[in-house]
Amino acid sequence: MCGITGLWFRDAQRGADRATLDRMIAAISHRGPDGTGVHLEPGVALGHARLSIIDLGGGAQPIHNGDETVWITYNGEVFNYVELRQELLARGHRFYTQSDTEVIVHAYVEYGDDFVNHLNGQFSFGLWDRRRRRLLLVRDRTGILPLYYAEAGGAVVFGSEVKSLLASGLVRASLDPVGFDELMTFWAPVAPRTVFEGVSQVPPGEMLVLDATGVNRRRYWHWEFPDAADLRRDSAATLESELRQILGDATQIRLRADVPVGAYLSGGLDSSSLVALLKERVPQQLRTFSIGFDDAGLDESAHQREMVRHLQTNHEQVQCTLDDIAAAFPRTIRHSENPVLRTAPAPMQILSGLVRRSDVKVVLTGEGADEVLGGYDIFKESKVRQFWAQQPASSWRPALLKRLYPYLDLTTEQSTAYLREFFGVGLANPADPCFSHLPRWMTTAQCKLFWSDEFRARARADGDAADRLRQSLPANIGRWHPFNRAEYLEAKTLLPSYLLASQGDRMLMANSVEGRFPFLDHRLIEFAVRLHPRYKMRVLREKWLLKQTMRGALPASILNRHKQPYRAPDAAAFLRPGVPEYVKELTSESAIARSGYFDSSKVSRLITKLSRSKGASARDNMAFIGVLSTQIWHATFVAGQDVA
Amino acid sequence: MADALHDQIRNFILENYLFTSDTSALGVEDSLLGRGIVDSTGMLEIIFFIEEQLGVKVKDEEMIPENLDSVSRIAAFVSSKRRAA
């Protein structure tokens, strides 16, 4: 993986100066510490920071075609480049490197704008076609790799991270109230929006075409579902066989690298399945990595040890303490470039640090399995609520929710009344495409209670976040199965802009480690979207088909364990003696008032409450982490301070 | 007496769920769940408050919105329990 950046000018005669481009590359040097490269010509400037993974000696970028009319600055991996290269060689193309990057350039020359449909991988790149005088900014199908852009001063400036845009001097950091409203509803802004005012991201599965006609978005791939009546209901044996073949190949091609490859092993079904598949394919001892927590409620070490014993991997674990999280948090925000509502990204940054120190540059992870094969609690919750909506007066139907959330301590019949109040939101309209997510969004949105009146007025000027999202959904979503609608919302909101970004790419790249995600292979997604949901969730048993497929390869205790969402300690890491000074400084009434986003009096009361209570509610935890991370974000990007 | 109890309950909710001392932010009849002021975990904190600060034990079968979903309902519930004690 690497970092890319550059500029495109509406005036074809205009060009960037080298010093500007160098600054933009330097801002993302952590993404590519192995080298830099530039290409400058009238109308365009391409910059690159390289992390060498494939063709270590010959893959320096930007790379061009034979007559130097097509140039590319590229971040990512095209895993089927070996096969593509053979096809292109047979069609007369000649290559000057062994890299996957050069294959993309020739695929463009050969296939035109359809070239991107030939690529299987994770990528984000700028491709300059000198003859047609146009720049394509292309992002992979599911949003594994980031790509930001902004229009300013007759130019479009782009980059892997917003830092490179800010370094151009053409973009100034300020918090986008609407993007922040979305973050405090969905956990992250919905692409193309970001939390930086005036900065957009290329949505997953899209390319941006910049030419004489202007800046135009074009979608090349859809993560969408067929009508409910058209879903597959083949035999389980047939589907297991197909899943085994696709997932096996998705894993196999992600082993292509000229550097050591390892894997994350959380002890859950997804990473355990992945490591079992890797074990069949990697002759040498596999290296695996995990996080441990002191809090037994969050720690999965016992399951990790069981899998290590079972598969005999060479395993390393980093024990993540409250101190570690508090110390790592400012760097986490600097890299994620987003306020967050949980600390969960911080341990992921600490984990990628362990990987890097172990001289491993590439890790495979199980990310995406929950979205693609039906694993999340929210899908169960939605299923129960749909079931309940058919008989709204029933008292035992909502009681099924107690099975999903045992920690809510709702053990009495009477507490069903509270389930009814809380999870009953939207029950009168189960056909609403957002039905599945309304309780979660409502809970998250309670963090907005802490906004200052001035900021609230700005954020609300553009209407309600959920209404805005509802307007952007596919026109035929009403014909999809309700389970598929819930999956779609996850794929559209949480996955690309939070899980793969704040918790994924950014935390990996903070330590120059590349992540690879076999469960997000587009062939697997295209297989899974056609499955009837009964193959994903059987009654309330999640990822049914994956479990069937992995029988025999995993211990029964891993196959049958209750799904544990990845969580890290939240407010507790910051509200105790001896925490770093920045916590008090940035959450002081004066600092809160200066940045202007929050009501300093309310924040002060929240901190008092959290400091004296034994356990914090989910809302209070989220609100505190949201305030603290936003204050760090402001100090880092708006005020230009080095928070530590 | 009843007014003092109302005030005590309202101040607790204002302080701990709305993070303000502005009494206009919460009417005594406002639904705590309906307005999204507390969720089901937040309700547990209210029960702790009733038991620890107001000295009234809440039985499982009494944990229903009819008793706990507004300042006035909590006050009425606490008063009736105190009378029965």
PDB file of N, CA and C in Angstrom, chain A residues 341-413:
ATOM      1  N   LEU A 341     -16.632   7.804  18.106  1.00  0.00           N
ATOM      2  CA  LEU A 341     -17.517   7.673  19.265  1.00  0.00           C
ATOM      3  C   LEU A 341     -17.107   6.511  20.161  1.00  0.00           C
ATOM      4  N   ARG A 342     -16.105   5.796  19.756  1.00  0.00           N
ATOM      5  CA  ARG A 342     -15.554   4.715  20.561  1.00  0.00           C
ATOM      6  C   ARG A 342     -14.041   4.789  20.442  1.00  0.00           C
ATOM      7  N   THR A 343     -13.340   4.192  21.410  1.00  0.00           N
ATOM      8  CA  THR A 343     -11.875   4.190  21.314  1.00  0.00           C
ATOM      9  C   THR A 343     -11.368   3.027  20.464  1.00  0.00           C
ATOM     10  N   ALA A 344     -12.270   2.189  19.971  1.00  0.00           N
ATOM     11  CA  ALA A 344     -11.871   0.948  19.301  1.00  0.00           C
ATOM     12  C   ALA A 344     -10.744   1.093  18.270  1.00  0.00           C
ATOM     13  N   PRO A 345     -10.636   2.217  17.547  1.00  0.00           N
ATOM     14  CA  PRO A 345      -9.506   2.308  16.615  1.00  0.00           C
ATOM     15  C   PRO A 345      -8.137   2.320  17.308  1.00  0.00           C
ATOM     16  N   ALA A 346      -8.055   2.852  18.528  1.00  0.00           N
ATOM     17  CA  ALA A 346      -6.740   3.016  19.168  1.00  0.00           C
ATOM     18  C   ALA A 346      -6.010   1.680  19.352  1.00  0.00           C
ATOM     19  N   PRO A 347      -6.649   0.650  19.897  1.00  0.00           N
ATOM     20  CA  PRO A 347      -5.954  -0.635  19.989  1.00  0.00           C
ATOM     21  C   PRO A 347      -5.567  -1.212  18.622  1.00  0.00           C
ATOM     22  N   MET A 348      -6.359  -0.886  17.596  1.00  0.00           N
ATOM     23  CA  MET A 348      -6.001  -1.382  16.256  1.00  0.00           C
ATOM     24  C   MET A 348      -4.711  -0.726  15.774  1.00  0.00           C
ATOM     25  N   GLN A 349      -4.518   0.527  16.164  1.00  0.00           N
ATOM     26  CA  GLN A 349      -3.255   1.202  15.824  1.00  0.00           C
ATOM     27  C   GLN A 349      -2.094   0.569  16.594  1.00  0.00           C
ATOM     28  N   ILE A 350      -2.339   0.241  17.849  1.00  0.00           N
ATOM     29  CA  ILE A 350      -1.303  -0.390  18.670  1.00  0.00           C
ATOM     30  C   ILE A 350      -0.961  -1.773  18.101  1.00  0.00           C
ATOM     31  N   LEU A 351      -1.995  -2.466  17.623  1.00  0.00           N
ATOM     32  CA  LEU A 351      -1.780  -3.800  17.053  1.00  0.00           C
ATOM     33  C   LEU A 351      -0.952  -3.731  15.767  1.00  0.00           C
ATOM     34  N   SER A 352      -1.250  -2.771  14.901  1.00  0.00           N
ATOM     35  CA  SER A 352      -0.469  -2.688  13.658  1.00  0.00           C
ATOM     36  C   SER A 352       0.978  -2.307  13.973  1.00  0.00           C
ATOM     37  N   GLY A 353       1.187  -1.605  15.083  1.00  0.00           N
ATOM     38  CA  GLY A 353       2.556  -1.306  15.519  1.00  0.00           C
ATOM     39  C   GLY A 353       3.309  -2.580  15.864  1.00  0.00           C
ATOM     40  N   LEU A 354       2.644  -3.497  16.522  1.00  0.00           N
ATOM     41  CA  LEU A 354       3.254  -4.792  16.832  1.00  0.00           C
ATOM     42  C   LEU A 354       3.607  -5.541  15.548  1.00  0.00           C
ATOM     43  N   VAL A 355       2.698  -5.499  14.579  1.00  0.00           N
ATOM     44  CA  VAL A 355       2.937  -6.186  13.303  1.00  0.00           C
ATOM     45  C   VAL A 355       4.187  -5.628  12.637  1.00  0.00           C
ATOM     46  N   ARG A 356       4.265  -4.319  12.608  1.00  0.00           N
ATOM     47  CA  ARG A 356       5.401  -3.675  11.944  1.00  0.00           C
ATOM     48  C   ARG A 356       6.718  -4.007  12.647  1.00  0.00           C
ATOM     49  N   ARG A 357       6.694  -3.974  13.966  1.00  0.00           N
ATOM     50  CA  ARG A 357       7.920  -4.319  14.716  1.00  0.00           C
ATOM     51  C   ARG A 357       8.327  -5.767  14.486  1.00  0.00           C
ATOM     52  N   SER A 358       7.382  -6.579  14.076  1.00  0.00           N
ATOM     53  CA  SER A 358       7.678  -7.989  13.817  1.00  0.00           C
ATOM     54  C   SER A 358       8.118  -8.217  12.378  1.00  0.00           C
ATOM     55  N   ASP A 359       8.377  -7.121  11.660  1.00  0.00           N
ATOM     56  CA  ASP A 359       8.840  -7.179  10.272  1.00  0.00           C
ATOM     57  C   ASP A 359       7.837  -7.827   9.325  1.00  0.00           C
ATOM     58  N   VAL A 360       6.571  -7.687   9.640  1.00  0.00           N
ATOM     59  CA  VAL A 360       5.530  -8.142   8.715  1.00  0.00           C
ATOM     60  C   VAL A 360       4.900  -6.880   8.136  1.00  0.00           C
ATOM     61  N   LYS A 361       4.765  -6.862   6.787  1.00  0.00           N
ATOM     62  CA  LYS A 361       4.224  -5.654   6.149  1.00  0.00           C
ATOM     63  C   LYS A 361       2.770  -5.816   5.720  1.00  0.00           C
ATOM     64  N   VAL A 362       2.299  -7.057   5.647  1.00  0.00           N
ATOM     65  CA  VAL A 362       0.952  -7.313   5.123  1.00  0.00           C
ATOM     66  C   VAL A 362       0.208  -8.238   6.077  1.00  0.00           C
ATOM     67  N   VAL A 363      -1.031  -7.855   6.449  1.00  0.00           N
ATOM     68  CA  VAL A 363      -1.871  -8.753   7.251  1.00  0.00           C
ATOM     69  C   VAL A 363      -3.216  -8.968   6.572  1.00  0.00           C
ATOM     70  N   LEU A 364      -3.685 -10.207   6.610  1.00  0.00           N
ATOM     71  CA  LEU A 364      -5.039 -10.509   6.170  1.00  0.00           C
ATOM     72  C   LEU A 364      -5.958 -10.450   7.386  1.00  0.00           C
ATOM     73  N   THR A 365      -7.157  -9.931   7.195  1.00  0.00           N
ATOM     74  CA  THR A 365      -8.096  -9.842   8.315  1.00  0.00           C
ATOM     75  C   THR A 365      -9.477 -10.344   7.889  1.00  0.00           C
ATOM     76  N   GLY A 366     -10.312 -10.640   8.873  1.00  0.00           N
ATOM     77  CA  GLY A 366     -11.656 -11.165   8.605  1.00  0.00           C
ATOM     78  C   GLY A 366     -12.699 -10.080   8.410  1.00  0.00           C
ATOM     79  N   GLU A 367     -12.262  -8.829   8.314  1.00  0.00           N
ATOM     80  CA  GLU A 367     -13.201  -7.720   8.151  1.00  0.00           C
ATOM     81  C   GLU A 367     -14.091  -7.953   6.932  1.00  0.00           C
ATOM     82  N   GLY A 368     -15.354  -7.641   7.070  1.00  0.00           N
ATOM     83  CA  GLY A 368     -16.281  -7.758   5.939  1.00  0.00           C
ATOM     84  C   GLY A 368     -17.188  -8.976   6.027  1.00  0.00           C
ATOM     85  N   ALA A 369     -16.779  -9.997   6.776  1.00  0.00           N
ATOM     86  CA  ALA A 369     -17.593 -11.220   6.843  1.00  0.00           C
ATOM     87  C   ALA A 369     -18.972 -10.934   7.425  1.00  0.00           C
ATOM     88  N   ASP A 370     -19.041 -10.082   8.433  1.00  0.00           N
ATOM     89  CA  ASP A 370     -20.327  -9.784   9.062  1.00  0.00           C
ATOM     90  C   ASP A 370     -21.282  -9.086   8.093  1.00  0.00           C
ATOM     91  N   GLU A 371     -20.735  -8.198   7.280  1.00  0.00           N
ATOM     92  CA  GLU A 371     -21.577  -7.475   6.324  1.00  0.00           C
ATOM     93  C   GLU A 371     -22.007  -8.394   5.180  1.00  0.00           C
ATOM     94  N   VAL A 372     -21.073  -9.202   4.683  1.00  0.00           N
ATOM     95  CA  VAL A 372     -21.322  -9.977   3.470  1.00  0.00           C
ATOM     96  C   VAL A 372     -22.138 -11.239   3.771  1.00  0.00           C
ATOM     97  N   LEU A 373     -21.857 -11.876   4.905  1.00  0.00           N
ATOM     98  CA  LEU A 373     -22.478 -13.173   5.177  1.00  0.00           C
ATOM     99  C   LEU A 373     -23.466 -13.143   6.349  1.00  0.00           C
ATOM    100  N   GLY A 374     -23.773 -11.939   6.850  1.00  0.00           N
ATOM    101  CA  GLY A 374     -24.885 -11.817   7.798  1.00  0.00           C
ATOM    102  C   GLY A 374     -24.531 -12.108   9.239  1.00  0.00           C
ATOM    103  N   GLY A 375     -23.636 -11.314   9.825  1.00  0.00           N
ATOM    104  CA  GLY A 375     -23.188 -11.632  11.173  1.00  0.00           C
ATOM    105  C   GLY A 375     -23.609 -10.695  12.287  1.00  0.00           C
ATOM    106  N   TYR A 376     -24.034  -9.506  11.952  1.00  0.00           N
ATOM    107  CA  TYR A 376     -24.181  -8.504  13.015  1.00  0.00           C
ATOM    108  C   TYR A 376     -25.437  -8.676  13.860  1.00  0.00           C
ATOM    109  N   ASP A 377     -25.329  -8.269  15.119  1.00  0.00           N
ATOM    110  CA  ASP A 377     -26.486  -8.268  16.013  1.00  0.00           C
ATOM    111  C   ASP A 377     -27.605  -7.393  15.457  1.00  0.00           C
ATOM    112  N   ILE A 378     -27.245  -6.339  14.753  1.00  0.00           N
ATOM    113  CA  ILE A 378     -28.301  -5.443  14.253  1.00  0.00           C
ATOM    114  C   ILE A 378     -29.191  -6.169  13.238  1.00  0.00           C
ATOM    115  N   PHE A 379     -28.638  -7.186  12.559  1.00  0.00           N
ATOM    116  CA  PHE A 379     -29.475  -7.964  11.634  1.00  0.00           C
ATOM    117  C   PHE A 379     -30.463  -8.833  12.422  1.00  0.00           C
ATOM    118  N   LYS A 380     -29.990  -9.352  13.549  1.00  0.00           N
ATOM    119  CA  LYS A 380     -30.885 -10.147  14.408  1.00  0.00           C
ATOM    120  C   LYS A 380     -31.963  -9.240  14.999  1.00  0.00           C
ATOM    121  N   GLU A 381     -31.496  -8.108  15.491  1.00  0.00           N
ATOM    122  CA  GLU A 381     -32.425  -7.151  16.106  1.00  0.00           C
ATOM    123  C   GLU A 381     -33.515  -6.768  15.104  1.00  0.00           C
ATOM    124  N   SER A 382     -33.103  -6.506  13.880  1.00  0.00           N
ATOM    125  CA  SER A 382     -34.048  -6.098  12.855  1.00  0.00           C
ATOM    126  C   SER A 382     -35.008  -7.238  12.530  1.00  0.00           C
ATOM    127  N   LYS A 383     -34.468  -8.456  12.522  1.00  0.00           N
ATOM    128  CA  LYS A 383     -35.311  -9.616  12.221  1.00  0.00           C
ATOM    129  C   LYS A 383     -36.399  -9.766  13.299  1.00  0.00           C
ATOM    130  N   VAL A 384     -35.999  -9.609  14.553  1.00  0.00           N
ATOM    131  CA  VAL A 384     -36.967  -9.711  15.643  1.00  0.00           C
ATOM    132  C   VAL A 384     -37.985  -8.578  15.549  1.00  0.00           C
ATOM    133  N   ARG A 385     -37.518  -7.382  15.249  1.00  0.00           N
ATOM    134  CA  ARG A 385     -38.440  -6.250  15.169  1.00  0.00           C
ATOM    135  C   ARG A 385     -39.414  -6.390  13.995  1.00  0.00           C
ATOM    136  N   GLN A 386     -38.915  -6.962  12.875  1.00  0.00           N
ATOM    137  CA  GLN A 386     -39.829  -7.230  11.753  1.00  0.00           C
ATOM    138  C   GLN A 386     -40.897  -8.238  12.166  1.00  0.00           C
ATOM    139  N   PHE A 387     -40.466  -9.255  12.888  1.00  0.00           N
ATOM    140  CA  PHE A 387     -41.347 -10.310  13.373  1.00  0.00           C
ATOM    141  C   PHE A 387     -42.395  -9.722  14.324  1.00  0.00           C
ATOM    142  N   TRP A 388     -41.926  -8.833  15.159  1.00  0.00           N
ATOM    143  CA  TRP A 388     -42.766  -8.152  16.145  1.00  0.00           C
ATOM    144  C   TRP A 388     -43.762  -7.228  15.437  1.00  0.00           C
ATOM    145  N   ALA A 389     -43.294  -6.551  14.392  1.00  0.00           N
ATOM    146  CA  ALA A 389     -44.147  -5.580  13.690  1.00  0.00           C
ATOM    147  C   ALA A 389     -45.374  -6.249  13.073  1.00  0.00           C
ATOM    148  N   GLN A 390     -45.275  -7.554  12.840  1.00  0.00           N
ATOM    149  CA  GLN A 390     -46.431  -8.265  12.283  1.00  0.00           C
ATOM    150  C   GLN A 390     -47.550  -8.413  13.319  1.00  0.00           C
ATOM    151  N   GLN A 391     -47.190  -8.438  14.600  1.00  0.00           N
ATOM    152  CA  GLN A 391     -48.159  -8.526  15.697  1.00  0.00           C
ATOM    153  C   GLN A 391     -47.735  -7.520  16.772  1.00  0.00           C
ATOM    154  N   PRO A 392     -47.933  -6.243  16.520  1.00  0.00           N
ATOM    155  CA  PRO A 392     -47.381  -5.223  17.431  1.00  0.00           C
ATOM    156  C   PRO A 392     -47.875  -5.358  18.875  1.00  0.00           C
ATOM    157  N   ALA A 393     -49.041  -5.999  19.075  1.00  0.00           N
ATOM    158  CA  ALA A 393     -49.580  -6.100  20.436  1.00  0.00           C
ATOM    159  C   ALA A 393     -48.948  -7.256  21.213  1.00  0.00           C
ATOM    160  N   SER A 394     -48.220  -8.105  20.524  1.00  0.00           N
ATOM    161  CA  SER A 394     -47.643  -9.282  21.188  1.00  0.00           C
ATOM    162  C   SER A 394     -46.674  -8.869  22.286  1.00  0.00           C
ATOM    163  N   SER A 395     -46.694  -9.589  23.407  1.00  0.00           N
ATOM    164  CA  SER A 395     -45.733  -9.258  24.461  1.00  0.00           C
ATOM    165  C   SER A 395     -44.512 -10.162  24.392  1.00  0.00           C
ATOM    166  N   TRP A 396     -44.675 -11.386  23.843  1.00  0.00           N
ATOM    167  CA  TRP A 396     -43.496 -12.258  23.829  1.00  0.00           C
ATOM    168  C   TRP A 396     -42.595 -12.042  22.625  1.00  0.00           C
ATOM    169  N   ARG A 397     -43.131 -11.462  21.535  1.00  0.00           N
ATOM    170  CA  ARG A 397     -42.257 -11.223  20.371  1.00  0.00           C
ATOM    171  C   ARG A 397     -41.113 -10.255  20.704  1.00  0.00           C
ATOM    172  N   PRO A 398     -41.392  -9.086  21.298  1.00  0.00           N
ATOM    173  CA  PRO A 398     -40.253  -8.214  21.642  1.00  0.00           C
ATOM    174  C   PRO A 398     -39.352  -8.833  22.713  1.00  0.00           C
ATOM    175  N   ALA A 399     -39.914  -9.784  23.506  1.00  0.00           N
ATOM    176  CA  ALA A 399     -39.085 -10.397  24.552  1.00  0.00           C
ATOM    177  C   ALA A 399     -37.909 -11.171  23.953  1.00  0.00           C
ATOM    178  N   LEU A 400     -38.016 -11.536  22.664  1.00  0.00           N
ATOM    179  CA  LEU A 400     -36.886 -12.202  21.995  1.00  0.00           C
ATOM    180  C   LEU A 400     -35.642 -11.316  21.987  1.00  0.00           C
ATOM    181  N   LEU A 401     -35.850 -10.003  22.053  1.00  0.00           N
ATOM    182  CA  LEU A 401     -34.705  -9.082  22.049  1.00  0.00           C
ATOM    183  C   LEU A 401     -33.814  -9.293  23.257  1.00  0.00           C
ATOM    184  N   LYS A 402     -34.396  -9.798  24.332  1.00  0.00           N
ATOM    185  CA  LYS A 402     -33.576 -10.033  25.531  1.00  0.00           C
ATOM    186  C   LYS A 402     -32.463 -11.023  25.243  1.00  0.00           C
ATOM    187  N   ARG A 403     -32.736 -11.953  24.299  1.00  0.00           N
ATOM    188  CA  ARG A 403     -31.705 -12.940  23.969  1.00  0.00           C
ATOM    189  C   ARG A 403     -30.519 -12.289  23.267  1.00  0.00           C
ATOM    190  N   LEU A 404     -30.765 -11.171  22.596  1.00  0.00           N
ATOM    191  CA  LEU A 404     -29.678 -10.511  21.867  1.00  0.00           C
ATOM    192  C   LEU A 404     -28.823  -9.652  22.782  1.00  0.00           C
ATOM    193  N   TYR A 405     -29.453  -9.092  23.794  1.00  0.00           N
ATOM    194  CA  TYR A 405     -28.745  -8.126  24.620  1.00  0.00           C
ATOM    195  C   TYR A 405     -28.825  -8.528  26.089  1.00  0.00           C
ATOM    196  N   PRO A 406     -28.242  -9.668  26.443  1.00  0.00           N
ATOM    197  CA  PRO A 406     -28.347 -10.137  27.830  1.00  0.00           C
ATOM    198  C   PRO A 406     -27.762  -9.143  28.822  1.00  0.00           C
ATOM    199  N   TYR A 407     -26.792  -8.342  28.370  1.00  0.00           N
ATOM    200  CA  TYR A 407     -26.146  -7.400  29.283  1.00  0.00           C
ATOM    201  C   TYR A 407     -27.060  -6.241  29.682  1.00  0.00           C
ATOM    202  N   LEU A 408     -28.196  -6.097  28.990  1.00  0.00           N
ATOM    203  CA  LEU A 408     -29.125  -5.039  29.387  1.00  0.00           C
ATOM    204  C   LEU A 408     -29.823  -5.390  30.696  1.00  0.00           C
ATOM    205  N   ASP A 409     -29.633  -6.637  31.138  1.00  0.00           N
ATOM    206  CA  ASP A 409     -30.169  -7.039  32.429  1.00  0.00           C
ATOM    207  C   ASP A 409     -31.689  -6.932  32.467  1.00  0.00           C
ATOM    208  N   LEU A 410     -32.290  -7.259  31.348  1.00  0.00           N
ATOM    209  CA  LEU A 410     -33.743  -7.172  31.267  1.00  0.00           C
ATOM    210  C   LEU A 410     -34.304  -8.566  31.494  1.00  0.00           C
ATOM    211  N   THR A 411     -34.504  -8.898  32.748  1.00  0.00           N
ATOM    212  CA  THR A 411     -34.819 -10.286  33.058  1.00  0.00           C
ATOM    213  C   THR A 411     -36.287 -10.503  33.402  1.00  0.00           C
ATOM    214  N   THR A 412     -37.028  -9.451  33.584  1.00  0.00           N
ATOM    215  CA  THR A 412     -38.406  -9.635  34.023  1.00  0.00           C
ATOM    216  C   THR A 412     -39.370  -9.445  32.870  1.00  0.00           C
ATOM    217  N   GLU A 413     -40.530  -9.982  33.052  1.00  0.00           N
ATOM    218  CA  GLU A 413     -41.576  -9.789  32.052  1.00  0.00           C
ATOM    219  C   GLU A 413     -41.879  -8.306  31.883  1.00  0.00           C
TER     220      GLU A 413
END
